[in-house]
PDB file of C-alpha atoms and ligand atoms in Angstrom:
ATOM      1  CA  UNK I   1    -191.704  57.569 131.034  1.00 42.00           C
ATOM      2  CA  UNK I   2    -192.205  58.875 127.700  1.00 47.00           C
ATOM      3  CA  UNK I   3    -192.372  56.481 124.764  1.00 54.00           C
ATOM      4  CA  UNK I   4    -190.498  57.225 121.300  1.00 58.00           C
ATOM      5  CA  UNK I   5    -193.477  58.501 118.889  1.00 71.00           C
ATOM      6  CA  UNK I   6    -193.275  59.040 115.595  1.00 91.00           C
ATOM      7  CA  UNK I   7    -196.023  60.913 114.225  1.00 97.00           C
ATOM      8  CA  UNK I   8    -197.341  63.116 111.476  1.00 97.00           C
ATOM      9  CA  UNK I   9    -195.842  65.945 113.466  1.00 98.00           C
ATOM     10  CA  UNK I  10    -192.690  64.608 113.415  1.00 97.00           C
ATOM     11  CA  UNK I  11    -192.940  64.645 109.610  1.00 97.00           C
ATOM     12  CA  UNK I  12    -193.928  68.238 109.904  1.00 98.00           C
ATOM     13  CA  UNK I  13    -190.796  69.118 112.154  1.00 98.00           C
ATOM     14  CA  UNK I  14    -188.797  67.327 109.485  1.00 97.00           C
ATOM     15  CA  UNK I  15    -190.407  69.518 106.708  1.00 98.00           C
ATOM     16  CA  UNK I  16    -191.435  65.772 105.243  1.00 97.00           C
ATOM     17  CA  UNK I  17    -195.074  66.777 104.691  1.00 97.00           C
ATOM     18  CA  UNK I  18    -196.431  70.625 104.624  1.00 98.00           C
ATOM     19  CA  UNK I  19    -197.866  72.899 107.165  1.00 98.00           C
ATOM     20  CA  UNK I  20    -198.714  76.462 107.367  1.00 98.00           C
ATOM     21  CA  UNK I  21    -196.212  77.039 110.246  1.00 98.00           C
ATOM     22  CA  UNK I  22    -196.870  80.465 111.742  1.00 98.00           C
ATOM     23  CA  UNK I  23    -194.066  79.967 114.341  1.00 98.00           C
ATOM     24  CA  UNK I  24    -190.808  78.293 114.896  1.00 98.00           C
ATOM     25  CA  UNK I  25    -187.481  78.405 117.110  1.00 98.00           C
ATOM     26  CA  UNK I  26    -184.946  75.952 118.120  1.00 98.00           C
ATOM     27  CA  UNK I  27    -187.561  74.336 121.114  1.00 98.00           C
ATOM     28  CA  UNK I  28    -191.067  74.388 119.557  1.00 98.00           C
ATOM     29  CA  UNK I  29    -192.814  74.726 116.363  1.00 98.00           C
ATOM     30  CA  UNK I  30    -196.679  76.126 115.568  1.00 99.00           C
ATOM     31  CA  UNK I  31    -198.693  75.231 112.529  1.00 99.00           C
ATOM     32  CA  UNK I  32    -202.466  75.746 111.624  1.00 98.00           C
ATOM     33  CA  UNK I  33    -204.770  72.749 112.336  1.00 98.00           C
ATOM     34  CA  UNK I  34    -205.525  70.848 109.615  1.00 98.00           C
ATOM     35  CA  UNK I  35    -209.110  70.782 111.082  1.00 98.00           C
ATOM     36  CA  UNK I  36    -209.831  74.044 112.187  1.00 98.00           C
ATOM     37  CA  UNK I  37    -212.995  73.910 115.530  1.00 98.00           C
ATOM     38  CA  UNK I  38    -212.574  78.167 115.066  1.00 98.00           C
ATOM     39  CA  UNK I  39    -211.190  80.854 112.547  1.00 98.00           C
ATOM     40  CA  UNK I  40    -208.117  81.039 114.167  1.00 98.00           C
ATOM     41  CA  UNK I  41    -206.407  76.725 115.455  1.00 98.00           C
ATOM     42  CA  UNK I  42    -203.132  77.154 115.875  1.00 99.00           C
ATOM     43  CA  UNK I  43    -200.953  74.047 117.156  1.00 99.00           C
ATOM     44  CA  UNK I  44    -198.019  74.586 119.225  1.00 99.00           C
ATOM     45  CA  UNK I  45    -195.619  71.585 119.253  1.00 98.00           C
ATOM     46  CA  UNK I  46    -192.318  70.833 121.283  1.00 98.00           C
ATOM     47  CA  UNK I  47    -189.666  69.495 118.826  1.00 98.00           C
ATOM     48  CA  UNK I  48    -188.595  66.869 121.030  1.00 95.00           C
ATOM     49  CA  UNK I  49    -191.744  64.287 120.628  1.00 91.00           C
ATOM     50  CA  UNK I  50    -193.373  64.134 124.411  1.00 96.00           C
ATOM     51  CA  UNK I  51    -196.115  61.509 123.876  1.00 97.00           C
ATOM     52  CA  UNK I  52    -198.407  63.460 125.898  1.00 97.00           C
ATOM     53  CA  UNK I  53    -198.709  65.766 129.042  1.00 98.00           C
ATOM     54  CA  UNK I  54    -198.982  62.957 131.127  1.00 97.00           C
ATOM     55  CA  UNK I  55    -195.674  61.763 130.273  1.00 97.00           C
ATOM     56  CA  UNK I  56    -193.750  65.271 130.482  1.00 97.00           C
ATOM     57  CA  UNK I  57    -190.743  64.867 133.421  1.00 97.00           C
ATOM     58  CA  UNK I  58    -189.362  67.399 135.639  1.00 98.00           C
ATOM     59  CA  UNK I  59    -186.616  67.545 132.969  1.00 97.00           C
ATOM     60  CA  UNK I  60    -189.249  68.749 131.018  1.00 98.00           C
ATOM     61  CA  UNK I  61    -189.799  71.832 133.306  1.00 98.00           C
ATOM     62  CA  UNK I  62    -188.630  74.834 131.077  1.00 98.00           C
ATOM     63  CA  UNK I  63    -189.858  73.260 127.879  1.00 98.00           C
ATOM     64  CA  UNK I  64    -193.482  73.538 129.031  1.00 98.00           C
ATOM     65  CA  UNK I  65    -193.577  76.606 130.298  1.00 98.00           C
ATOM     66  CA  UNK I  66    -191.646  78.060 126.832  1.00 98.00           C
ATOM     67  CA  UNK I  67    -194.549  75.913 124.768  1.00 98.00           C
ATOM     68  CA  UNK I  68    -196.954  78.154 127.148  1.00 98.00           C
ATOM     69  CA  UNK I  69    -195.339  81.313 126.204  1.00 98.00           C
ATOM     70  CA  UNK I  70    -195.305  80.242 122.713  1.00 98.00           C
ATOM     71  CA  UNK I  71    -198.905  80.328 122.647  1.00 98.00           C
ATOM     72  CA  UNK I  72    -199.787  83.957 124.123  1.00 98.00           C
ATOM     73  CA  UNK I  73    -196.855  84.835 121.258  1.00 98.00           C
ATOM     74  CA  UNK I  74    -198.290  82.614 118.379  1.00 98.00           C
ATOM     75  CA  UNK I  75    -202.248  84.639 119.936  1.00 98.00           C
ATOM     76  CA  UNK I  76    -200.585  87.401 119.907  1.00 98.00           C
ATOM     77  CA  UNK I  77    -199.310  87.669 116.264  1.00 98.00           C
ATOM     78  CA  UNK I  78    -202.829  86.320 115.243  1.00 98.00           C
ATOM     79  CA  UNK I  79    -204.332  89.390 116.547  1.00 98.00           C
ATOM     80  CA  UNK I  80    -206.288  87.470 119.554  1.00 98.00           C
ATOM     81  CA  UNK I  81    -206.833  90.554 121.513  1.00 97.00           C
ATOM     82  CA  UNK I  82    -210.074  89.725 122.447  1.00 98.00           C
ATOM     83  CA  UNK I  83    -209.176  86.024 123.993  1.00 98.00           C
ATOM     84  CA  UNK I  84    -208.805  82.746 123.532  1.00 98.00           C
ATOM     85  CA  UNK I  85    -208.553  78.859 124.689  1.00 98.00           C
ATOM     86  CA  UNK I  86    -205.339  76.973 125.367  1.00 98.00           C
ATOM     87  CA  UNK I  87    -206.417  73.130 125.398  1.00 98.00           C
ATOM     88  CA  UNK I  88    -204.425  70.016 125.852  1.00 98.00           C
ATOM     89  CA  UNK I  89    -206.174  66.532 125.014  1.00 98.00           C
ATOM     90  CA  UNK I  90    -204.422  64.074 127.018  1.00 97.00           C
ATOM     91  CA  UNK I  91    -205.061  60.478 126.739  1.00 97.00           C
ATOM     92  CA  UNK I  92    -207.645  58.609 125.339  1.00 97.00           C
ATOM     93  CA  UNK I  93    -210.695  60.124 127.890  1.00 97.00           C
ATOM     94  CA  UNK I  94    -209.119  63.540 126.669  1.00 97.00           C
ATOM     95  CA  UNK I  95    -209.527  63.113 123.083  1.00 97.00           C
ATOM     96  CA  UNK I  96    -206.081  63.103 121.982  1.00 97.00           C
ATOM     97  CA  UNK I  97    -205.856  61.771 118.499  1.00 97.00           C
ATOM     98  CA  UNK I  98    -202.079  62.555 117.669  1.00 98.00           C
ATOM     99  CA  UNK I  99    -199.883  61.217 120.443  1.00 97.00           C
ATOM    100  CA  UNK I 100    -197.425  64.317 120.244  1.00 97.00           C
ATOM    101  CA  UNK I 101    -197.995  66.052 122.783  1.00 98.00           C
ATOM    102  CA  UNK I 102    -199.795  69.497 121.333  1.00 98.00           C
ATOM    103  CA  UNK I 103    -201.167  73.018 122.867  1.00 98.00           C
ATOM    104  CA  UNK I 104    -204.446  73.957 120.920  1.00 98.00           C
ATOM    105  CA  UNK I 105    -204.886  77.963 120.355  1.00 98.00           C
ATOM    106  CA  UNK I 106    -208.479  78.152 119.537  1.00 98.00           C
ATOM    107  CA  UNK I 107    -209.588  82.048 118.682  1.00 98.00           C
ATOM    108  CA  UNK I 108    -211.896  84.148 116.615  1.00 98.00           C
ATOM    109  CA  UNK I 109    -215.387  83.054 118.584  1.00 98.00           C
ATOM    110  CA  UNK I 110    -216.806  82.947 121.506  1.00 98.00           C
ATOM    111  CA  UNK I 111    -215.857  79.732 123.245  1.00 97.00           C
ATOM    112  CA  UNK I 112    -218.547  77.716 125.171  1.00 97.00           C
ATOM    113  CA  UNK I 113    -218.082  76.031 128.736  1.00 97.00           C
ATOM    114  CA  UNK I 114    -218.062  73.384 129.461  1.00 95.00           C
ATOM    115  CA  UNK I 115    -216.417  71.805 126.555  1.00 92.00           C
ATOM    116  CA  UNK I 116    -217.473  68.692 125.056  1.00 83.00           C
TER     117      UNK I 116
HETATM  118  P1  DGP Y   1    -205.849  66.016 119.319  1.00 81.50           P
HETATM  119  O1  DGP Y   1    -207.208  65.478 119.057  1.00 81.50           O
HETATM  120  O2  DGP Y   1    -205.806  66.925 120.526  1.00 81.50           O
HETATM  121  O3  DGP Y   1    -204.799  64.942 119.360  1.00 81.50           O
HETATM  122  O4  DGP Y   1    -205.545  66.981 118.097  1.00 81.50           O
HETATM  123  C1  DGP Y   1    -204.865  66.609 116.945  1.00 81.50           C
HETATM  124  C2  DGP Y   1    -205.060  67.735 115.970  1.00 81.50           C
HETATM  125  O5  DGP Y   1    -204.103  67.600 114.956  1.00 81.50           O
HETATM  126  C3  DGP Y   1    -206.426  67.765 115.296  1.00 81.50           C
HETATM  127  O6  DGP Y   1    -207.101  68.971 115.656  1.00 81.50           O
HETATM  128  C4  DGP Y   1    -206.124  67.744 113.811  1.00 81.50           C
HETATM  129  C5  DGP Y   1    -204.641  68.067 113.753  1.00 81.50           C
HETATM  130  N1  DGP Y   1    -203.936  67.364 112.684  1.00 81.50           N
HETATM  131  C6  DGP Y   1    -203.899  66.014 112.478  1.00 81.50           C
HETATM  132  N2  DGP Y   1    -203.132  65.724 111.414  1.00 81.50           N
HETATM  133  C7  DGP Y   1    -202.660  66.925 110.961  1.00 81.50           C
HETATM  134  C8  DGP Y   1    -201.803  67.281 109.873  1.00 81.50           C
HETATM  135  O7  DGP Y   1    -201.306  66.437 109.119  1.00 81.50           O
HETATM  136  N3  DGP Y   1    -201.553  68.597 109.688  1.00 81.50           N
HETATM  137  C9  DGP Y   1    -202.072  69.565 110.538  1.00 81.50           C
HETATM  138  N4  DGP Y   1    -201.763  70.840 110.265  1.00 81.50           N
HETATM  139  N5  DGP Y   1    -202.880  69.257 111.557  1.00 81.50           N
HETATM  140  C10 DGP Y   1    -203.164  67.959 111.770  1.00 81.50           C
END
């Protein structure tokens, strides 16, 4: 079951504080980190606030796989031809720190493995 959250995302959704939002449609929104880990950390957020990945439903089928699509598009116009890393932190043990469920596009480097 996923819990009603209200986050600083949600405020970003709502235009209620600012973002650099690089890409938006009717499902999902994507904004640069506030924190950036590489030169290019991009966020890509469902509108609909899904606490986390471990909460997402079956319902929630189509929406994931269009936030998934959003971030080879959101790569794509960042000129990420050379790859990049799609991460999820889910949960406490995953690092999440903004319970919003969020893809991070991380790009510009060379990524190391295995991640901290
Ligand atoms: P996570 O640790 O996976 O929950 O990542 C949360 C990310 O959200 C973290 O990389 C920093 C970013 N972040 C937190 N607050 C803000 C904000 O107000 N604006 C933006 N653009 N990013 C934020």
């Amino acid at each position: 079951m996923s819990e009603i959250t209200e986050t600083i995302f949600s405020k970003i959704i709502r235009r209620e504080i600012p973002a650099d939002i690089v890409y938006e449609d009717e499902l999902v929104l994507a904004f640069k980190d506030v924190n950036p880990q590489a030169p290019v950390h991009i966020l890509v957020i469902p509108k609909e606030p899904i606490a986390k990945l471990a909460d997402a439903e079956s319902k929630d089928h189509a929406l994931m796989g269009h936030l998934l699509l959003t971030a080879k598009r959101v790569a794509q116009q960042a000129g990420l031809e050379n790859g990049y890393r799609v991460v999820i932190n889910t949960g406490p043990d995953g690092g999440q720190t903004v319970y919003h469920l969020h893809l991070h596009i991380l790009g510009g480097r060379q990524m190391k493995w295995p991640p901290g």
